[in-house]
Each structure stands twice: as structure tokens, then as C-alpha cells.
XYZ file of C-alpha atoms in Angstrom:
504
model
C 0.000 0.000 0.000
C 2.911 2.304 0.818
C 3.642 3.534 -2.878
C -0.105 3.849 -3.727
C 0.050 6.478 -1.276
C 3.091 8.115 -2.044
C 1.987 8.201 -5.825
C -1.123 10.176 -4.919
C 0.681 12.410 -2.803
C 3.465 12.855 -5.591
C 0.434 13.942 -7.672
C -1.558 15.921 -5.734
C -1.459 19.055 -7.343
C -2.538 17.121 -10.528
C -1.212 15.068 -13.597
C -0.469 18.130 -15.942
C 3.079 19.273 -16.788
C 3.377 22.854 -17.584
C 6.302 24.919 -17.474
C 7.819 23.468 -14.779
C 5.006 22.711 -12.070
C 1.867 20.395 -11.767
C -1.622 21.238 -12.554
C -4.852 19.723 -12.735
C -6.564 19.198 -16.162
C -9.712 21.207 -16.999
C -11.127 19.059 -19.180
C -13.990 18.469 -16.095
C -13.678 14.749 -16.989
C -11.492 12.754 -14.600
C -9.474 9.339 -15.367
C -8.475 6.200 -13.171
C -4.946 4.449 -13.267
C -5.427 1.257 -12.390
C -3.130 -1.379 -11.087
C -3.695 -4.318 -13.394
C -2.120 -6.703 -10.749
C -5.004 -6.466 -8.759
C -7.860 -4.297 -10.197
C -6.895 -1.373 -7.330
C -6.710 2.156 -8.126
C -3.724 3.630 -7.892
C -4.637 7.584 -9.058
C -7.020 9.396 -10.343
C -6.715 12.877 -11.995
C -8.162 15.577 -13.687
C -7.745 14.980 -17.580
C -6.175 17.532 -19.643
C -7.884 19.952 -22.236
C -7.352 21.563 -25.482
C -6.996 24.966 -23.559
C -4.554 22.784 -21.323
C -2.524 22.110 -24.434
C -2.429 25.403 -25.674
C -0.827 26.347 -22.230
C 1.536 23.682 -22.862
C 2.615 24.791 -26.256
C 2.827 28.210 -25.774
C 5.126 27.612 -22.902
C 7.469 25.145 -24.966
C 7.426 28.133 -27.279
C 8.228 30.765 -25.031
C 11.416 28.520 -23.730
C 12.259 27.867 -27.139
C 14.702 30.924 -28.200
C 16.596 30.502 -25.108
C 16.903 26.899 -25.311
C 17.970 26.315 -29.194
C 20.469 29.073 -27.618
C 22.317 27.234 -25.670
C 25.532 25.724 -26.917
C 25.364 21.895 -27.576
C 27.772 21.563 -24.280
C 25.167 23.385 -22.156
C 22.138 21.119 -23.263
C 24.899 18.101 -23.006
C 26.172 18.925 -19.664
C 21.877 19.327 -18.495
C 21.483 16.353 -20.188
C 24.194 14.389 -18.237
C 22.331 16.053 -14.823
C 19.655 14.343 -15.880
C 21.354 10.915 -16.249
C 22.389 11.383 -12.758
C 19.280 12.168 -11.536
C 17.183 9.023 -13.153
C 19.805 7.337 -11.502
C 18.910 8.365 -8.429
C 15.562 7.350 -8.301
C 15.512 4.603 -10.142
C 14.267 2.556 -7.292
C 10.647 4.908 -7.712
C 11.013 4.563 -11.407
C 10.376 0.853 -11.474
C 8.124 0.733 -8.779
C 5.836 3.007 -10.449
C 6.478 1.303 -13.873
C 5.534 -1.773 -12.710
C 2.389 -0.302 -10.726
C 0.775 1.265 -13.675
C 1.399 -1.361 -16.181
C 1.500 -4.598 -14.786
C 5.371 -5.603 -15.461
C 7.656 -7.964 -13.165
C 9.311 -5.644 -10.932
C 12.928 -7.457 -12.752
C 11.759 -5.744 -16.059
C 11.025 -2.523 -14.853
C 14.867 -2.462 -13.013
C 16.341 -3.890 -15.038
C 15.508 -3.358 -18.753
C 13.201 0.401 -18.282
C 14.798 2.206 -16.056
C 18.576 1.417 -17.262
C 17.369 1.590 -20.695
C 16.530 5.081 -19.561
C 19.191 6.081 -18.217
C 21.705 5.271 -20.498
C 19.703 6.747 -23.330
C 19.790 9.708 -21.598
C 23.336 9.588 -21.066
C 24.299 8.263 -24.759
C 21.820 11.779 -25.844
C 23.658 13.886 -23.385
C 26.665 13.087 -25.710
C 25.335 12.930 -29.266
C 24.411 16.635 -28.131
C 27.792 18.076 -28.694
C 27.512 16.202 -32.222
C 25.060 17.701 -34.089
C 26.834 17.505 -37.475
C 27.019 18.502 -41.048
C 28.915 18.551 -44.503
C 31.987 19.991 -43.569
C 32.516 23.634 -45.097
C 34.667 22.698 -48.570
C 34.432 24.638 -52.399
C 31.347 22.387 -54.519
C 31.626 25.438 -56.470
C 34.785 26.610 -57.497
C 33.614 31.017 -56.391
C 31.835 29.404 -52.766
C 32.287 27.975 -50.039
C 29.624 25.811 -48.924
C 28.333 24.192 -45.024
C 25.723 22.693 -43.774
C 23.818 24.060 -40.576
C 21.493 21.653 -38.389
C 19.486 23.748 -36.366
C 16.263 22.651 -34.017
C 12.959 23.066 -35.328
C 10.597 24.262 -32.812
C 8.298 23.257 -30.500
C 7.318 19.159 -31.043
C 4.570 17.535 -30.248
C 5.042 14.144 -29.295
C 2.461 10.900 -28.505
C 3.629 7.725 -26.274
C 1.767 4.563 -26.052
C 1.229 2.642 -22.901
C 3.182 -0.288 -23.240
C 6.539 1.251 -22.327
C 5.459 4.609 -20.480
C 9.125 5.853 -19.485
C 11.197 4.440 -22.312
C 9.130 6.036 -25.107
C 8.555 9.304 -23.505
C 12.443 9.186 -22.956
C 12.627 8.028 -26.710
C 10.475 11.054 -27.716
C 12.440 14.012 -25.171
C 15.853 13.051 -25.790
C 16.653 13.574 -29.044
C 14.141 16.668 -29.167
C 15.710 18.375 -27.045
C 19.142 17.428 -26.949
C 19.198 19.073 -30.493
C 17.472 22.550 -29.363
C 14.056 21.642 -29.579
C 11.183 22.239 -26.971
C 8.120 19.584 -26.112
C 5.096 18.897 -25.417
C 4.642 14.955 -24.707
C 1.371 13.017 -24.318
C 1.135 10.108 -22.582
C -1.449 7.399 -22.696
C -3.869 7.665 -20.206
C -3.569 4.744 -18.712
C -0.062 5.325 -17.777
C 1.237 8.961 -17.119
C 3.355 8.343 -13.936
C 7.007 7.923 -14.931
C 7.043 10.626 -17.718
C 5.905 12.989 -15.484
C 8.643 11.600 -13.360
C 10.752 11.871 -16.165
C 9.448 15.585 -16.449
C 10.557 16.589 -13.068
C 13.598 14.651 -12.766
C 14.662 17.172 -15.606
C 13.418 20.611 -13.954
C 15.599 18.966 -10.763
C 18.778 18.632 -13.038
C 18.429 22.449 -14.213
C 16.503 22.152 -17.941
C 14.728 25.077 -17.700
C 10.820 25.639 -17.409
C 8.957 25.012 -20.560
C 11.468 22.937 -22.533
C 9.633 19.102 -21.270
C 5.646 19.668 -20.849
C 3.644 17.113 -20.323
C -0.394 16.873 -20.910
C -2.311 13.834 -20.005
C -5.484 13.486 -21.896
C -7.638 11.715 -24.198
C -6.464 10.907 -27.694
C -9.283 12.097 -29.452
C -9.751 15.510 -28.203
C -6.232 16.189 -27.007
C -4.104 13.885 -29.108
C -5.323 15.341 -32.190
C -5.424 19.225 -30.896
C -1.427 18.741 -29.466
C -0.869 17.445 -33.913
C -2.705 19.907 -35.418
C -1.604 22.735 -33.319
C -0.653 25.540 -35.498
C 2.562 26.287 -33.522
C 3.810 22.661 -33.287
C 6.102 22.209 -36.022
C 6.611 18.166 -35.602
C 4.880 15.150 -34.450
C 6.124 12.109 -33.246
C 4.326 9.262 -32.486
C 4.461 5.333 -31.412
C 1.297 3.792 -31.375
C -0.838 1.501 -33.556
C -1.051 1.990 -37.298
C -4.920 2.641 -37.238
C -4.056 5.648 -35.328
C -0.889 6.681 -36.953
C -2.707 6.637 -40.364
C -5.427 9.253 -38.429
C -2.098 11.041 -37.092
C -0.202 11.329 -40.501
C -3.882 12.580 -42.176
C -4.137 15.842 -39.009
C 0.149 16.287 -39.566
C 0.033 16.753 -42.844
C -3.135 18.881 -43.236
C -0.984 21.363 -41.394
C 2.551 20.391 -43.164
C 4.478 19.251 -40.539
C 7.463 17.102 -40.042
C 5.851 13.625 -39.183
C 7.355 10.281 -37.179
C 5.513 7.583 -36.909
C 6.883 3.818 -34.974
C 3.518 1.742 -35.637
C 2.778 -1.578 -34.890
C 4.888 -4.584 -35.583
C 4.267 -8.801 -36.409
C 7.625 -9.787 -36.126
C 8.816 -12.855 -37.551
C 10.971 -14.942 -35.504
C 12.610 -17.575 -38.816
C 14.286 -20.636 -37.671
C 16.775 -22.580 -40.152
C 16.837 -26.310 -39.533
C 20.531 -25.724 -38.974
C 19.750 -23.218 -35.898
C 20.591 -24.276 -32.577
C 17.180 -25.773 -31.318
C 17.804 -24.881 -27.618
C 18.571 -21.503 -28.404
C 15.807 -20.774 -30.584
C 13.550 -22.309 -28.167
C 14.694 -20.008 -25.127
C 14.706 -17.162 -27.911
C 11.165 -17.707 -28.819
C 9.636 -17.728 -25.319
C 11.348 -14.430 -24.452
C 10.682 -13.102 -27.089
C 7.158 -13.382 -27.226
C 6.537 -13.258 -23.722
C 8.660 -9.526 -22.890
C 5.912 -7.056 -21.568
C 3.253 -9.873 -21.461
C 3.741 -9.507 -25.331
C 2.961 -6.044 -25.108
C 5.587 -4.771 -27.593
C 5.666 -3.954 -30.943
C 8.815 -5.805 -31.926
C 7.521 -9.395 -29.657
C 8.562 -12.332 -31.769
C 4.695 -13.208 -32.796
C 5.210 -15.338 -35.757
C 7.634 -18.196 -35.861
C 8.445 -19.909 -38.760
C 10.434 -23.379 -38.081
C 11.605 -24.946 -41.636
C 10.151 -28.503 -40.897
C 12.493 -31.066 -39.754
C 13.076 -29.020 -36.800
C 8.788 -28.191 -36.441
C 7.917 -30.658 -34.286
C 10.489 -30.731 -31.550
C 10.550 -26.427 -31.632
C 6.948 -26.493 -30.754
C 6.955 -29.425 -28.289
C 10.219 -27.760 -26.622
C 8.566 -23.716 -26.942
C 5.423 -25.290 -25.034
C 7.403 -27.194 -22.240
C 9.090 -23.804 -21.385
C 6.179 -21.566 -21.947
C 4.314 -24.151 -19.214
C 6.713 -23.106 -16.880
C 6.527 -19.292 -16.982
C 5.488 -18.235 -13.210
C 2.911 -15.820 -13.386
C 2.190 -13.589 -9.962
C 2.784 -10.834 -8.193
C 4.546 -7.846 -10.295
C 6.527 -6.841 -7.003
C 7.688 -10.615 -6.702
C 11.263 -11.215 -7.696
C 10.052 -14.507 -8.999
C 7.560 -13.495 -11.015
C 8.562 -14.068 -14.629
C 4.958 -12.946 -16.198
C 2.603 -10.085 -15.340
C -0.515 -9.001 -16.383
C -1.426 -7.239 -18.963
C -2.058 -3.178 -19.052
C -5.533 -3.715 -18.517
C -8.865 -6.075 -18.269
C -9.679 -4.608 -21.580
C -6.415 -5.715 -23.693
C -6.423 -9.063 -21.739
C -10.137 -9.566 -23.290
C -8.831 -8.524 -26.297
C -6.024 -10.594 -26.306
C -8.315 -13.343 -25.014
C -11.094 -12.836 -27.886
C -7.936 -13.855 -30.570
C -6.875 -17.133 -29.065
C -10.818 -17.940 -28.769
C -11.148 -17.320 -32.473
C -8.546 -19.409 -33.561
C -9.435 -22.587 -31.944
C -12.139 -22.675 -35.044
C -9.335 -23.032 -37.247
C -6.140 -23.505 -35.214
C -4.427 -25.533 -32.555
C -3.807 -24.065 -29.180
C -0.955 -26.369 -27.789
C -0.560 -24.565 -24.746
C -2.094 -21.886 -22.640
C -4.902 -20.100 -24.209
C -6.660 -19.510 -21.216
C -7.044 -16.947 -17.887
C -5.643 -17.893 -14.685
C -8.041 -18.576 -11.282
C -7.221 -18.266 -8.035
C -5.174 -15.647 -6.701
C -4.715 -13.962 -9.820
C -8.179 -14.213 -11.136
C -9.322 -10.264 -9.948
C -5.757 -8.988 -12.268
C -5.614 -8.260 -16.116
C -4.003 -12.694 -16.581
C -3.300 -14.542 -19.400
C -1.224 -17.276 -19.629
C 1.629 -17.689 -22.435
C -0.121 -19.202 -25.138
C 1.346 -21.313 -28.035
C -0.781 -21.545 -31.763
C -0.055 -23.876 -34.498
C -1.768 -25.353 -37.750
C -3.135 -22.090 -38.489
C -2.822 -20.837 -42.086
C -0.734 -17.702 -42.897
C -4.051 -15.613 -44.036
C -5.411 -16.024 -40.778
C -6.347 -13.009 -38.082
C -3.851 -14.665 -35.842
C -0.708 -14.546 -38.205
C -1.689 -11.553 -40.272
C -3.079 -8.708 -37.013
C -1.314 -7.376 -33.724
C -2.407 -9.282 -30.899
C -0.208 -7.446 -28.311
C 0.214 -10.449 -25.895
C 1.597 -13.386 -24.794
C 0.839 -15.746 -27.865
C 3.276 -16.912 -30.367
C 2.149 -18.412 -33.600
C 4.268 -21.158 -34.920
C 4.233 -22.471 -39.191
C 6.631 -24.839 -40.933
C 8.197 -24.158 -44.134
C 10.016 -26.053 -46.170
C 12.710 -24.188 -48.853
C 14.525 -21.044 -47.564
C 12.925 -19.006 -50.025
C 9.584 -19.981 -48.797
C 10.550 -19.125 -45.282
C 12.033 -15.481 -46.240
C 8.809 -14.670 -48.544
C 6.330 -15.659 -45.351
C 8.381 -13.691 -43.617
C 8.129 -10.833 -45.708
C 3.922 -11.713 -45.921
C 2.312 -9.122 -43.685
C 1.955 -5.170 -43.944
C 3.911 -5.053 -40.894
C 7.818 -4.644 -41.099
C 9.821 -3.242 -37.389
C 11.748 -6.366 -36.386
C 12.599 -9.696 -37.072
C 14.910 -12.813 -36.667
C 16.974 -15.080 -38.603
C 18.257 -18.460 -36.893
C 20.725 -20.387 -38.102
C 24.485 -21.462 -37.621
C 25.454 -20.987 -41.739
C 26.837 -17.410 -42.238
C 25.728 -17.350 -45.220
C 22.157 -18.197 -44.782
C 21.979 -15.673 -42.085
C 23.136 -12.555 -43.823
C 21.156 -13.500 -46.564
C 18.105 -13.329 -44.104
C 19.155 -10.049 -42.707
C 19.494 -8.468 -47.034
C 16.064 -10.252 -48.055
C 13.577 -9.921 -44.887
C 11.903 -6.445 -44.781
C 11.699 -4.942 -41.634
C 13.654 -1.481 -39.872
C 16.247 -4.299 -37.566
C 16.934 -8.324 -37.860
C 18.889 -10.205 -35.189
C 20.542 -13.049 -35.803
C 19.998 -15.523 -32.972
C 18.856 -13.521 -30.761
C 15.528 -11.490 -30.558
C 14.638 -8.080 -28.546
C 17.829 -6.820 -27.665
C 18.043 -2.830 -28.501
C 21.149 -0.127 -27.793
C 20.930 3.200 -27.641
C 23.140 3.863 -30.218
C 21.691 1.866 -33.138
C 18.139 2.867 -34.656
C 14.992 1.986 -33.763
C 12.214 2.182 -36.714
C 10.262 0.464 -39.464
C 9.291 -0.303 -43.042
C 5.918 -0.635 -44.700
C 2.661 -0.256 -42.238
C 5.175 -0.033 -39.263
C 6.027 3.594 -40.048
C 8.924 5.802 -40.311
C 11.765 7.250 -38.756
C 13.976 6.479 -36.422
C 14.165 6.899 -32.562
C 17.602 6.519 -30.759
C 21.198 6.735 -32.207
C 22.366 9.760 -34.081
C 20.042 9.543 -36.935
C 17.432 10.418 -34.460
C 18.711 13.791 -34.914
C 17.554 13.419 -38.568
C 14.347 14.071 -37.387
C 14.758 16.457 -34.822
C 16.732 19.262 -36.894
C 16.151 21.278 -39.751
C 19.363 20.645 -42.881
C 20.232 24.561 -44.049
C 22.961 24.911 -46.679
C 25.095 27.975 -46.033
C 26.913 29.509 -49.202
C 29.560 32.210 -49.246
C 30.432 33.995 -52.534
C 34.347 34.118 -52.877
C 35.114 36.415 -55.504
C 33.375 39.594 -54.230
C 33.031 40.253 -58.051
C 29.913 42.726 -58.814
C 28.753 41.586 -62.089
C 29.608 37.181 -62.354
C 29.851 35.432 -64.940
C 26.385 33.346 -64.460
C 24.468 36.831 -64.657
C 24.174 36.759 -68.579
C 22.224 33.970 -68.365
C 19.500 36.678 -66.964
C 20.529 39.640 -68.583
C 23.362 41.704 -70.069
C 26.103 39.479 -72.550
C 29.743 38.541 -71.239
């Protein structure tokens, strides 16, 4: 009970971020996060408004000049404040990660919160790198550089499923290169990025650059996109949405990022080490209760390894220990809410018509019955047109298909709109990189599945959007290119005029 009470107190003065303090929403409607452990509330706040936004944005844009001042080494050294900060309470930072959605306390700790961290950190560096062509003569009477300055003031949407790594994803790069923000959380989830928020007023970035407004999608959501002084949107989400996203951003001609939803194929060779590919799978699928967009969610086993890959993904998947977020033990949570475990629930119930559920596919009792349950659920014999292969779930079930030739495994894994992440198993070098040239998606391992670094990209192909959060093309997004040229001859009339007017 103790940090159910301290997050209420911690949010007293409401779940609004605006230029450096906390305010309730006026939107006169109010929300409930729930704990989806147990079916307890944990908060509940005022939601935000349109008016509320417009406070947000204007003060991002009053902080703005001063900020995109500021040398890279200032926003760097703030920055690497921060860092330290996050550090500090990184104990609270899981706790209320875990509380809000549902994750195993070892998640939170250790995958968000250092995840955080050292993306703030790696950011606090790539600030002092903001770079361009280096000045040289393209033209023999110029000399010609390239400028990357910040854009504005950004407005920025983060899903639910990792509250404090995607608002980190969105802030970071913004405003390590200048910009200001205005972030919007899901609704379900605001806690840790208005942590995040004031963890950065306490390491000295000044009032206005990080707002956050916590609000409903429809009314807010779409106001913060089409706001006539926000100059970019960013946004991770489902595709339905982004599509509605990209059709508001570009009605107003905005700069537009968009990390949709994934159906990553996890593609085992039947030279791949089975053990490995079996531990692989299961974690794969299962990080987040399967609540992530790049979740191994379709594996495709060429066939003389089929059989024993789904009897061996099963055995392991029986053996998951669901409980208790705050329990060291506990390998599985629930998911976000009752709503997406029905959801994810109504899926595995459809397939049985045409499928075969060989494990799982069902909601816990006991103990765990009054929390958002499912257990990790294994689906074979279903066809590759089917609702299970082709859409998102967005939980714990893996889909498993044989194949027989390589090229038949690469093309099925190619066979969805969908294209964020994959895998390629297999011991032959060659076989692997050919994977890795042929499968379509924004990042393939090879044998291995999830693991992400702050300084390599994170973004997709096809219907899973584009651009890239983390690394240094981040800043790709986050800056404007402006080619400087310098006349060198300081000659009145040049040569190139008598294409206008006058003769040589």
C-alpha cells in the first residue's frame, strides 16, 4: 500500500506538466490508473484539455529561443544532470512502472529504467555532435556548409506499453538538439514521464522545454498534432491511429514520425541451434506480457526441426510463473488492462475454429483471477491468411508455421503489412546474412531477438512507419538541414548573370 500512497501524494497538485510545475486538467472529466495486478486504483486525476494544451505549447514556445540558444555543451552537460538524476531514483522509477502497467518488478529495473538512463546519457553526448557537410568549395567562387538547427516546439504521442522508455525516446533527441516539447502520454499510464518531467526541472533544464499533458487521444491527441505552432509530431502507437495522425500532420505540413505496430517474424533454419531458438522464442514473445511492438509473434520453423521447436517452446512456456509484479520470482505479469487481456483473449478464442492451441490459451483462477491474466499461449496449424498470423495481438501468444525451402521461409516472412523487427536463426553465415538483405523490416537479429542499444536505430518499413528513434540519426528528425553559401570572388557583375541579362 505504501507507494499507492506516495503516488497520490506525488500527484496531488494534478497530472499536468506545464512549465515546470503540476496542474490539474480542466477538461472536467477525470481518469483512473489502475493497477492491473489487482484491479486497485492507484490515481485518479483531472484529464487535460485543449486549452490545457495550448498552455503547454505556448510555454514550450516561449522557452524555445533561449533553449535552441544554448551551446550543444550546455544542453549536453543538463542532459548528463539528468542521467544522474534518473539514476537516483531509479528505485521509484520501477516501482511506479511496474504499478501502472502490470510488469515484473525485474523488467522494470532492469531493462526500463537502465534503458533510460543510459539513453539519456548516450543523448547527453550525441548533443555536442550535431553535425554537417563539412565547409569545402562544390563550387569553385563558394564555399559551402551545412547548418542543423532545431525546429521548434514538437509535439510528441507515447503509447502505454513502455510509459518511461518512449517518452524518454520522444524528449531526448528533441531536445538534446534545441528543440522544446510537449509529450502526451497514454492515459492509462502517465506516472514515470511525469517523473521523467521533473527529474529534468531537478537537473536544471529550464521551465517550458519538457511539458507534459495527459489526456484523451481524441480531443487532445489530435489538438497537441494539429496545433498551429507545433512544427513536428512524433508518435508510437498503432497503425490505425498513426494513419489518423499522418492525415491531421500533414493537413498542417508538418514534419511527421511515426513507430507503428509490428508482427515480427521470428525464422528458424533447420541448422539453428534448437535450444537456443527455443529459449529465444519464449522471451521473445513473452517480454511485456507480449505487449511490444517488436515481440517475436510469428515463428516460422523450416520442418524437420517443427515438431520438436513447438513441443520444446510449449514445455518452457508451461513453466513461466505468473504472480505478483513486485515478486522477484515473477517471470509474467498481467497485462495493461482487463480490456487488452479480453482482447487478447477474444484472438486465441477465435482461432481454436481453425487452429491448434498447444498450450495456454486460457485466464488464470485463483489468486490472480481479480488482475488483467493470461497465460503464455502457443498456436499452431493455423494458415498464414489467418487473423492470428496476419493482425497485432499485443500479448503473450506466439504463432508457430513450418516451411520447407529457404525461399519460402524469407517470402512468409516478408507476408504481412507489418515490417519493425525480425529474426533469422541459423548457424550458416551465409544463410543468415542473406536473411538479414532479403527480410523487410527497420532491424533483424541473428539468434537472438529483442535486444536494442541506444546507439543503433529503432524504426520500421511498410505499415510499421517511419523514422527512427535513438542513435544519431534520431537527430535526422529532430533538426532542420540549411545549406550555407559564401560567394568568394566579391566580383559585382559574375559570370552566371548573362544567363538573366546583359552578354559577357
Amino acid at each position: 500500500m505504501g507507494i499507492r500512497f506516495q503516488v497520490r501524494e506525488r500527484f496531488a497538485d494534478g497530472a499536468q506538466y506545464i512549465d515546470g510545475r503540476l496542474r490539474p486538467g480542466t477538461s472536467g472529466r477525470s481518469h483512473t490508473v489502475v493497477d492491473p495486478a489487482t484491479g486497485e486504483e492507484v490515481l485518479t486525476y483531472e484529464l487535460a484539455s485543449t486549452a490545457d494544451v495550448d498552455d503547454a505549447v505556448a510555454a514550450a514556445r516561449r522557452a524555445f529561443p533561449a533553449w535552441s540558444a544554448a551551446t550543444p555543451g550546455e544542453r549536453s552537460d543538463a542532459l548528463h544532470r539528468l542521467a544522474s538524476v534518473l539514476a537516483a531514483q531509479a528505485e521509484d522509477l520501477a516501482y511506479a512502472e511496474s504499478l501502472q502497467c502490470g510488469k515484473p518488478i525485474k523488467l522494470s529495473s532492469e531493462f526500463d529504467v537502465p534503458g533510460t538512463i543510459d539513453n539519456t546519457a548516450f543523448f547527453a553526448g550525441a548533443a555536442r555532435h550535431l553535425q554537417g557537410q563539412a565547409a569545402a568549395e562544390y563550387s569553385a567562387d563558394h564555399t559551402s556548409y551545412v547548418r542543423r538547427e532545431p525546429l521548434g516546439v514538437i509535439g510528441s504521442i507515447a503509447p502505454w506499453n513502455y510509459p518511461l522508455q518512449m517518452a524518454a525516446w520522444k524528449i531526448l533527441p528533441a531536445v538534446a538538439a534545441g528543440n522544446t516539447i510537449v509529450l502526451k502520454p497514454a492515459e492509462l499510464t502517465p506516472l514515470t514521464s511525469l517523473m521523467f518531467a521533473q527529474a529534468a526541472r531537478e537537473a536544471g533544464i529550464p521551465d517550458g522545454v519538457i511539458n507534459i499533458v495527459t489526456g484523451a487521444g481524441r480531443d487532445v491527441g489530435e489538438h497537441l498534432v494539429g496545433h498551429p505552432d507545433v512544427v513536428m509530431t512524433s508518435f508510437t502507437g498503432s497503425t490505425a491511429v498513426g494513419k489518423r495522425v499522418a492525415e491531421i500532420a500533414t493537413a498542417t505540413v508538418k514534419r511527421l514520425h511515426l513507430e507503428l505496430g509490428g508482427k515480427a517474424p521470428f525464422l528458424v533454419f533447420d541448422d539453428a541451434d534448437l535450444e537456443a531458438a527455443a529459449h529465444g522464442a519464449v522471451a521473445a514473445a513473452l517480454i511485456n506480457t507480449g505487449q511490444d511492438c517488436t515481440a517475436a509473434t510469428r515463428a516460422y520453423v523450416q520442418r524437420p526441426l517443427y515438431e520438436a521447436f513447438t513441443a520444446r517452446v510449449a514445455e518452457l512456456m508451461a513453466g513461466v510463473r505468473l504472480g505478483d509484479p513486485f515478486e522477484p520470482t515473477t517471470d509474467l505479469g498481467p497485462l495493461v488492462s482487463h480490456a487488452q487481456r479480453d482482447r487478447v483473449a477474444g484472438f486465441v478464442e477465435r482461432a481454436r475454429g481453425y487452429a491448434t492451441v498447444v498450450t495456454g490459451g486460457e485466464v488464470p483462477g485463483g489468486e490472480l483471477a481479480e488482475g488483467a491474466y493470461y497465460r503464455p499461449t502457443l498456436i499452431a496449424d493455423a494458415a498464414q491468411d489467418s487473423e492470428v498470423v496476419q493482425a497485432e495481438i499485443f500479448g503473450p501468444v506466439l504463432v508457430a508455421l513450418p516451411f520447407d525451402t529457404d525461399d519460402e521461409g524469407i517470402a512468409l516472412a516478408n507476408d504481412t503489412p507489418y515490417g519493425l523487427a525480425a529474426s533469422a536463426w541459423s548457424r550458416d553465415v551465409y544463410r543468415a546474412n542473406r536473411a538479414t538483405r532479403e527480410i523487410k523490416a527497420g532491424c533483424v537479429w541473428v539468434n537472438d531477438h529483442i535486444p536494442i542499444i541506444s546507439e543503433m536505430p529503432h524504426g520500421g518499413y511498410k505499415a510499421s512507419g517511419f523514422g527512427k528513434d535513438m542513435s544519431a540519426y534520431s537527430f535526422e528528425e529532430y533538426t532542420q538541414v540549411k545549406h550555407v553559401m559564401y560567394d568568394n570572388t566579391a566580383v559585382a557583375a559574375k559570370d552566371w548573370h548573362r544567363t538573366i541579362f546583359g552578354d559577357r
